CSV table of N, CA and C in Angstrom, one decimal:
chain,number,residue,atom,x,y,z
A,1,PHE,N,11.4,79.0,46.9
A,1,PHE,CA,10.3,78.3,47.6
A,1,PHE,C,10.9,76.9,48.0
A,2,SER,N,10.3,76.3,48.9
A,2,SER,CA,10.8,75.0,49.3
A,2,SER,C,9.9,73.9,48.9
A,3,MET,N,10.5,72.7,48.7
A,3,MET,CA,9.7,71.5,48.3
A,3,MET,C,10.0,70.5,49.4
A,4,ALA,N,9.0,70.1,50.1
A,4,ALA,CA,9.1,69.0,51.1
A,4,ALA,C,9.1,67.7,50.4
A,5,VAL,N,9.8,66.8,50.9
A,5,VAL,CA,9.8,65.4,50.4
A,5,VAL,C,9.6,64.5,51.6
A,6,ALA,N,8.7,63.5,51.4
A,6,ALA,CA,8.4,62.6,52.6
A,6,ALA,C,8.5,61.2,52.2
A,7,VAL,N,8.6,60.3,53.2
A,7,VAL,CA,8.7,58.9,52.9
A,7,VAL,C,7.3,58.3,52.9
A,8,ALA,N,6.9,57.6,51.9
A,8,ALA,CA,5.6,57.1,51.7
A,8,ALA,C,5.5,55.7,52.4
A,9,LYS,N,6.5,54.9,52.3
A,9,LYS,CA,6.5,53.6,52.8
A,9,LYS,C,7.9,53.3,53.4
A,10,ALA,N,7.9,52.3,54.3
A,10,ALA,CA,9.2,52.0,55.0
A,10,ALA,C,10.3,51.5,54.0
A,11,GLN,N,9.9,50.9,52.9
A,11,GLN,CA,10.9,50.4,52.0
A,11,GLN,C,11.5,51.4,51.0
A,12,VAL,N,11.1,52.7,51.1
A,12,VAL,CA,11.7,53.7,50.3
A,12,VAL,C,12.4,54.8,51.2
A,13,GLN,N,13.5,55.4,50.7
A,13,GLN,CA,14.1,56.4,51.4
A,13,GLN,C,14.2,57.7,50.5
A,14,GLN,N,14.0,58.8,51.1
A,14,GLN,CA,14.0,60.1,50.3
A,14,GLN,C,14.7,61.1,51.2
A,15,GLU,N,15.1,62.2,50.5
A,15,GLU,CA,15.6,63.4,51.2
A,15,GLU,C,14.5,63.9,52.1
A,16,SER,N,14.9,64.5,53.3
A,16,SER,CA,13.8,65.1,54.1
A,16,SER,C,13.2,66.4,53.6
A,17,SER,N,14.1,67.2,52.9
A,17,SER,CA,13.6,68.4,52.3
A,17,SER,C,14.5,68.9,51.2
A,18,LEU,N,14.0,69.6,50.2
A,18,LEU,CA,14.8,70.2,49.2
A,18,LEU,C,14.3,71.6,48.9
A,19,GLU,N,15.2,72.4,48.4
A,19,GLU,CA,14.8,73.8,48.1
A,19,GLU,C,15.4,74.1,46.7
A,20,THR,N,14.6,75.0,46.0
A,20,THR,CA,15.2,75.5,44.7
A,20,THR,C,14.5,76.9,44.6
A,21,THR,N,15.0,77.6,43.6
A,21,THR,CA,14.4,78.9,43.2
A,21,THR,C,13.5,78.7,42.0
A,22,GLU,N,12.6,79.5,41.8
A,22,GLU,CA,11.6,79.4,40.7
A,22,GLU,C,12.4,79.4,39.4
A,23,GLY,N,12.1,78.3,38.6
A,23,GLY,CA,12.7,78.2,37.3
A,23,GLY,C,14.0,77.4,37.3
A,24,THR,N,14.6,77.1,38.5
A,24,THR,CA,15.8,76.3,38.6
A,24,THR,C,15.5,74.8,38.8
A,25,GLY,N,15.9,74.0,37.8
A,25,GLY,CA,15.6,72.6,37.9
A,25,GLY,C,16.0,71.9,39.2
A,26,ILE,N,15.3,70.9,39.6
A,26,ILE,CA,15.6,70.2,40.8
A,26,ILE,C,15.3,68.7,40.6
A,27,ASN,N,16.2,67.9,41.2
A,27,ASN,CA,16.2,66.5,41.2
A,27,ASN,C,15.8,65.9,42.5
A,28,ILE,N,14.7,65.1,42.5
A,28,ILE,CA,14.2,64.5,43.8
A,28,ILE,C,14.5,63.0,43.7
A,29,SER,N,15.3,62.5,44.5
A,29,SER,CA,15.7,61.1,44.4
A,29,SER,C,15.0,60.2,45.4
A,30,CYS,N,14.9,58.9,45.1
A,30,CYS,CA,14.3,58.0,45.9
A,30,CYS,C,15.1,56.7,45.8
A,31,SER,N,15.4,56.1,47.0
A,31,SER,CA,16.1,54.8,47.0
A,31,SER,C,15.1,53.7,47.5
A,32,HIS,N,15.1,52.6,46.7
A,32,HIS,CA,14.2,51.5,47.1
A,32,HIS,C,14.9,50.2,46.8
A,33,PRO,N,15.9,49.9,47.7
A,33,PRO,CA,16.8,48.7,47.5
A,33,PRO,C,16.1,47.4,47.6
A,34,LYS,N,14.9,47.3,48.3
A,34,LYS,CA,14.2,46.1,48.5
A,34,LYS,C,13.1,45.9,47.5
A,35,ILE,N,13.2,46.6,46.3
A,35,ILE,CA,12.1,46.5,45.3
A,35,ILE,C,12.0,45.0,44.8
A,36,GLN,N,10.7,44.6,44.6
A,36,GLN,CA,10.4,43.3,44.1
A,36,GLN,C,10.1,43.4,42.6
A,37,THR,N,10.3,42.2,41.9
A,37,THR,CA,10.1,42.2,40.5
A,37,THR,C,8.7,42.7,40.1
A,38,SER,N,7.7,42.4,40.9
A,38,SER,CA,6.3,42.8,40.5
A,38,SER,C,6.0,44.3,40.9
A,39,ASP,N,6.9,44.9,41.6
A,39,ASP,CA,6.6,46.3,42.1
A,39,ASP,C,6.8,47.3,40.9
A,40,ARG,N,5.9,48.3,40.9
A,40,ARG,CA,6.1,49.4,40.0
A,40,ARG,C,6.4,50.6,40.9
A,41,ILE,N,7.2,51.5,40.4
A,41,ILE,CA,7.6,52.7,41.1
A,41,ILE,C,6.6,53.8,40.8
A,42,GLN,N,6.1,54.4,41.9
A,42,GLN,CA,5.0,55.4,41.7
A,42,GLN,C,5.5,56.7,42.4
A,43,TRP,N,5.1,57.8,41.8
A,43,TRP,CA,5.4,59.1,42.3
A,43,TRP,C,4.1,59.9,42.4
A,44,TYR,N,4.0,60.6,43.6
A,44,TYR,CA,2.8,61.4,43.9
A,44,TYR,C,3.3,62.7,44.4
A,45,ARG,N,2.4,63.7,44.4
A,45,ARG,CA,2.7,64.9,45.1
A,45,ARG,C,1.5,65.4,45.9
A,46,HIS,N,1.7,66.1,47.0
A,46,HIS,CA,0.6,66.6,47.8
A,46,HIS,C,0.7,68.1,47.9
A,47,LEU,N,-0.1,68.8,47.2
A,47,LEU,CA,-0.1,70.2,47.2
A,47,LEU,C,-0.8,70.7,48.4
A,48,PRO,N,-0.4,71.8,49.0
A,48,PRO,CA,-1.0,72.4,50.2
A,48,PRO,C,-2.5,72.6,50.0
A,49,GLY,N,-3.3,72.1,50.9
A,49,GLY,CA,-4.7,72.3,50.8
A,49,GLY,C,-5.5,71.5,49.8
A,50,ARG,N,-4.8,70.5,49.2
A,50,ARG,CA,-5.4,69.7,48.2
A,50,ARG,C,-5.1,68.2,48.5
A,51,GLY,N,-5.7,67.3,47.8
A,51,GLY,CA,-5.4,65.9,48.0
A,51,GLY,C,-4.2,65.5,47.2
A,52,PRO,N,-3.7,64.3,47.5
A,52,PRO,CA,-2.5,63.8,46.7
A,52,PRO,C,-2.8,63.7,45.2
A,53,GLU,N,-1.8,64.0,44.4
A,53,GLU,CA,-1.9,64.0,43.0
A,53,GLU,C,-1.0,62.9,42.4
A,54,PHE,N,-1.5,62.0,41.7
A,54,PHE,CA,-0.6,61.0,41.0
A,54,PHE,C,0.2,61.6,39.9
A,55,LEU,N,1.5,61.3,39.8
A,55,LEU,CA,2.3,61.9,38.8
A,55,LEU,C,2.7,60.9,37.7
A,56,VAL,N,3.2,59.7,38.2
A,56,VAL,CA,3.7,58.8,37.2
A,56,VAL,C,3.9,57.4,37.9
A,57,SER,N,3.9,56.4,37.0
A,57,SER,CA,4.2,55.0,37.5
A,57,SER,C,5.1,54.4,36.4
A,58,ALA,N,6.2,53.7,36.8
A,58,ALA,CA,7.1,53.2,35.9
A,58,ALA,C,7.8,51.9,36.4
A,59,ASN,N,8.3,51.1,35.4
A,59,ASN,CA,9.0,49.9,35.7
A,59,ASN,C,10.5,50.1,35.6
A,60,LYS,N,10.9,50.9,34.6
A,60,LYS,CA,12.3,51.0,34.3
A,60,LYS,C,12.5,52.2,33.3
A,61,GLY,N,13.8,52.6,33.2
A,61,GLY,CA,14.1,53.5,32.1
A,61,GLY,C,13.8,55.0,32.4
A,62,PHE,N,13.4,55.6,31.3
A,62,PHE,CA,13.2,57.1,31.3
A,62,PHE,C,11.8,57.4,30.8
A,63,LYS,N,11.1,58.3,31.5
A,63,LYS,CA,9.8,58.7,31.1
A,63,LYS,C,9.6,60.2,31.2
A,64,GLU,N,9.2,60.8,30.1
A,64,GLU,CA,9.0,62.3,30.0
A,64,GLU,C,7.7,62.6,30.8
A,65,LEU,N,7.7,63.7,31.5
A,65,LEU,CA,6.5,64.1,32.2
A,65,LEU,C,6.1,65.6,31.9
A,66,PRO,N,5.4,65.8,30.7
A,66,PRO,CA,5.1,67.2,30.3
A,66,PRO,C,4.4,68.0,31.4
A,67,VAL,N,3.5,67.3,32.2
A,67,VAL,CA,2.7,68.0,33.1
A,67,VAL,C,3.5,68.7,34.2
A,68,ILE,N,4.7,68.3,34.5
A,68,ILE,CA,5.6,69.0,35.4
A,68,ILE,C,6.8,69.5,34.7
A,69,ALA,N,6.8,69.5,33.4
A,69,ALA,CA,8.0,69.9,32.6
A,69,ALA,C,9.3,69.2,33.1
A,70,GLY,N,9.2,67.9,33.3
A,70,GLY,CA,10.3,67.1,33.8
A,70,GLY,C,10.3,65.7,33.3
A,71,HIS,N,11.0,64.8,34.0
A,71,HIS,CA,11.0,63.4,33.6
A,71,HIS,C,11.3,62.6,34.9
A,72,LEU,N,11.0,61.3,34.7
A,72,LEU,CA,11.4,60.3,35.7
A,72,LEU,C,12.4,59.4,35.1
A,73,TRP,N,13.4,59.1,36.0
A,73,TRP,CA,14.5,58.2,35.6
A,73,TRP,C,14.6,57.1,36.6
A,74,VAL,N,14.6,55.8,36.1
A,74,VAL,CA,14.8,54.6,37.0
A,74,VAL,C,16.1,54.0,36.7
A,75,SER,N,16.9,53.7,37.7
A,75,SER,CA,18.2,53.1,37.5
A,75,SER,C,18.0,51.7,36.9
A,76,ALA,N,19.1,51.2,36.2
A,76,ALA,CA,19.1,49.9,35.5
A,76,ALA,C,18.7,48.8,36.5
A,77,ASP,N,19.2,48.8,37.8
A,77,ASP,CA,18.9,47.8,38.7
A,77,ASP,C,17.6,48.0,39.5
A,78,ARG,N,16.9,49.1,39.1
A,78,ARG,CA,15.6,49.5,39.7
A,78,ARG,C,15.6,49.8,41.2
A,79,GLN,N,16.8,50.0,41.7
A,79,GLN,CA,16.9,50.2,43.2
A,79,GLN,C,16.9,51.7,43.5
A,80,SER,N,16.8,52.6,42.5
A,80,SER,CA,16.7,54.0,42.8
A,80,SER,C,15.9,54.6,41.6
A,81,SER,N,15.3,55.8,41.9
A,81,SER,CA,14.6,56.5,40.9
A,81,SER,C,14.8,58.0,41.2
A,82,ALA,N,14.6,58.8,40.2
A,82,ALA,CA,14.7,60.3,40.4
A,82,ALA,C,13.7,61.0,39.6
A,83,LEU,N,13.0,62.0,40.2
A,83,LEU,CA,12.1,62.8,39.5
A,83,LEU,C,12.7,64.2,39.3
A,84,TRP,N,12.8,64.6,38.0
A,84,TRP,CA,13.4,65.8,37.7
A,84,TRP,C,12.3,66.8,37.3
A,85,LEU,N,12.3,68.0,38.0
A,85,LEU,CA,11.4,69.1,37.6
A,85,LEU,C,12.2,70.1,36.9
A,86,GLY,N,12.0,70.3,35.6
A,86,GLY,CA,12.8,71.2,34.8
A,86,GLY,C,12.7,72.6,35.1
A,87,ARG,N,11.5,73.1,35.2
A,87,ARG,CA,11.3,74.6,35.4
A,87,ARG,C,10.2,74.8,36.5
A,88,PRO,N,10.6,74.4,37.8
A,88,PRO,CA,9.5,74.5,38.8
A,88,PRO,C,9.0,75.9,39.0
A,89,ARG,N,7.7,76.0,39.3
A,89,ARG,CA,7.1,77.2,39.6
A,89,ARG,C,6.6,77.2,41.1
A,90,ARG,N,6.1,78.3,41.6
A,90,ARG,CA,5.6,78.3,42.9
A,90,ARG,C,4.5,77.3,43.1
A,91,GLY,N,3.7,77.1,42.1
A,91,GLY,CA,2.6,76.1,42.2
A,91,GLY,C,3.1,74.7,42.3
A,92,ASP,N,4.4,74.4,42.1
A,92,ASP,CA,4.9,73.1,42.2
A,92,ASP,C,5.4,72.8,43.6
A,93,ALA,N,5.4,73.8,44.5
A,93,ALA,CA,5.8,73.5,45.9
A,93,ALA,C,4.9,72.6,46.5
A,94,ALA,N,5.3,71.4,47.0
A,94,ALA,CA,4.5,70.4,47.5
A,94,ALA,C,5.3,69.3,48.2
A,95,VAL,N,4.6,68.4,48.8
A,95,VAL,CA,5.3,67.2,49.3
A,95,VAL,C,5.3,66.1,48.2
A,96,TYR,N,6.5,65.7,47.8
A,96,TYR,CA,6.7,64.7,46.8
A,96,TYR,C,7.0,63.3,47.4
A,97,TYR,N,6.2,62.3,47.0
A,97,TYR,CA,6.3,61.0,47.5
A,97,TYR,C,6.7,60.0,46.4
A,98,CYS,N,7.6,59.1,46.8
A,98,CYS,CA,7.7,57.9,45.9
A,98,CYS,C,7.2,56.7,46.7
A,99,ALA,N,6.7,55.7,46.0
A,99,ALA,CA,6.1,54.5,46.6
A,99,ALA,C,6.3,53.3,45.7
A,100,LEU,N,6.2,52.1,46.3
A,100,LEU,CA,6.2,50.9,45.5
A,100,LEU,C,4.9,50.2,45.6
A,101,GLY,N,4.4,49.6,44.5
A,101,GLY,CA,3.2,48.9,44.5
A,101,GLY,C,2.8,48.2,43.2
């Protein structure tokens, strides 16, 4: 199944699309070189036929995300982040967004 990835704001860049097979982990990266000190890094996903779902907000480091059997990693300089889905299922096929705010 495929996972679409979209740009939420002009100051972040993401892959246009990613694909994986069910149960095979996938890394969704986001670049945000213009991040400000006050900005938090936020990740959302938009499942087909439903509204956007908030996944996580972070400043730095590593954050476990049991709800998606994965984690969020933020680089030391905060200019990039990556969302790891450890065991994606069909129900995880969605548009994944990163945003700053």
